[in-house]
Amino acid sequence: MLRDVDFEVEPGRTVAFVGPTGAGKSSIMSLVTRLYDVQGGRILLDGSDIRSLDAAELRRGVGVVWQDVFLFVCKEASPTTSAWATPPSARSGCGRWRGP
């Protein structure tokens, strides 16, 4: 639960939310992108409550890089196919990389 969160982003600025695990970064981005609607208070974008905006349109204007990065390794690779551009269900010989 977030309490007493208040910040302003000037037009044209890029913002990064960084901090330790549990600080609320993912919660803030989930609210900003309307994966969840706020239960109290409000989030304004150009003076308008984001709940009045189309969620899909709002999300097109926000870039998110989550803290959990998933890499895949494949037994086979070819110049014409890429594990990055192929849906997981269509990948053969690929699995999630678990790290060293």
Short mmCIF file of C-alpha atoms in Angstrom, two decimals:
data_model
loop_
_atom_site.label_atom_id
_atom_site.label_comp_id
_atom_site.label_asym_id
_atom_site.label_seq_id
_atom_site.Cartn_x
_atom_site.Cartn_y
_atom_site.Cartn_z
CA MET A 1 0.00 0.00 0.00
CA LEU A 2 1.31 3.43 -0.92
CA ARG A 3 0.69 6.36 1.38
CA ASP A 4 1.36 10.06 0.95
CA VAL A 5 2.93 9.71 -2.51
CA ASP A 6 3.18 12.98 -4.40
CA PHE A 7 5.37 13.84 -7.36
CA GLU A 8 5.21 15.96 -10.49
CA VAL A 9 6.83 15.27 -13.84
CA GLU A 10 7.42 18.24 -16.10
CA PRO A 11 6.30 17.89 -19.75
CA GLY A 12 8.91 16.28 -21.98
CA ARG A 13 10.88 14.80 -19.08
CA THR A 14 11.91 11.17 -18.66
CA VAL A 15 11.53 9.65 -15.22
CA ALA A 16 12.91 6.48 -13.66
CA PHE A 17 11.63 4.94 -10.45
CA VAL A 18 14.48 3.16 -8.72
CA GLY A 19 14.89 1.79 -5.22
CA PRO A 20 15.14 -1.33 -3.12
CA THR A 21 12.74 -4.24 -3.36
CA GLY A 22 9.43 -3.34 -1.75
CA ALA A 23 9.83 0.42 -2.17
CA GLY A 24 6.72 0.70 -4.37
CA LYS A 25 8.22 1.07 -7.87
CA SER A 26 6.05 -1.61 -9.45
CA SER A 27 2.99 -0.40 -7.56
CA ILE A 28 3.46 3.15 -8.86
CA MET A 29 3.87 1.96 -12.46
CA SER A 30 0.87 -0.36 -12.15
CA LEU A 31 -1.19 2.63 -11.06
CA VAL A 32 0.24 5.03 -13.65
CA THR A 33 -0.49 2.55 -16.46
CA ARG A 34 -3.93 1.74 -14.97
CA LEU A 35 -3.27 -1.94 -14.45
CA TYR A 36 -4.98 -1.02 -11.17
CA ASP A 37 -7.08 2.04 -10.45
CA VAL A 38 -6.31 4.09 -7.37
CA GLN A 39 -8.49 3.39 -4.33
CA GLY A 40 -7.93 6.79 -2.77
CA GLY A 41 -6.57 10.02 -4.15
CA ARG A 42 -5.96 10.53 -7.83
CA ILE A 43 -3.35 10.54 -10.57
CA LEU A 44 -3.46 13.51 -12.92
CA LEU A 45 -2.03 13.71 -16.43
CA ASP A 46 -2.07 17.22 -17.86
CA GLY A 47 -4.63 18.09 -15.21
CA SER A 48 -7.01 15.23 -16.06
CA ASP A 49 -7.69 12.26 -13.83
CA ILE A 50 -6.21 9.23 -15.65
CA ARG A 51 -9.37 7.24 -14.86
CA SER A 52 -11.10 9.40 -17.49
CA LEU A 53 -8.53 8.39 -20.14
CA ASP A 54 -8.58 5.31 -22.35
CA ALA A 55 -6.24 2.79 -20.66
CA ALA A 56 -4.82 1.46 -23.95
CA GLU A 57 -4.05 4.96 -25.19
CA LEU A 58 -2.45 5.87 -21.86
CA ARG A 59 -0.23 2.76 -21.95
CA ARG A 60 1.00 3.59 -25.46
CA GLY A 61 2.62 6.71 -24.00
CA VAL A 62 4.43 4.95 -21.15
CA GLY A 63 7.54 2.78 -21.38
CA VAL A 64 8.23 0.32 -18.58
CA VAL A 65 11.25 -1.87 -17.94
CA TRP A 66 10.36 -4.17 -15.04
CA GLN A 67 13.05 -5.22 -12.59
CA ASP A 68 12.68 -8.92 -13.50
CA VAL A 69 14.51 -9.51 -16.77
CA PHE A 70 13.84 -12.75 -18.63
CA LEU A 71 16.44 -14.14 -21.02
CA PHE A 72 16.00 -17.20 -23.16
CA VAL A 73 18.64 -19.55 -24.47
CA CYS A 74 18.06 -21.77 -27.48
CA LYS A 75 19.73 -24.92 -28.65
CA GLU A 76 19.21 -23.92 -32.28
CA ALA A 77 19.48 -20.54 -33.91
CA SER A 78 19.40 -19.36 -37.47
CA PRO A 79 19.85 -15.98 -39.14
CA THR A 80 16.19 -15.97 -40.16
CA THR A 81 14.66 -16.81 -36.77
CA SER A 82 15.17 -15.21 -33.42
CA ALA A 83 14.05 -16.29 -29.97
CA TRP A 84 13.43 -12.60 -29.24
CA ALA A 85 10.99 -12.15 -32.13
CA THR A 86 9.25 -15.51 -31.86
CA PRO A 87 6.36 -16.10 -29.45
CA PRO A 88 7.33 -18.51 -26.64
CA SER A 89 4.76 -21.06 -27.80
CA ALA A 90 6.47 -21.28 -31.21
CA ARG A 91 10.04 -21.62 -29.93
CA SER A 92 11.65 -25.04 -30.11
CA GLY A 93 14.66 -25.89 -28.01
CA CYS A 94 14.39 -22.68 -25.98
CA GLY A 95 14.13 -22.27 -22.23
CA ARG A 96 14.33 -19.54 -19.65
CA TRP A 97 17.89 -18.72 -18.63
CA ARG A 98 18.29 -19.11 -14.89
CA GLY A 99 21.74 -17.53 -14.63
CA PRO A 100 25.06 -18.97 -13.54
#
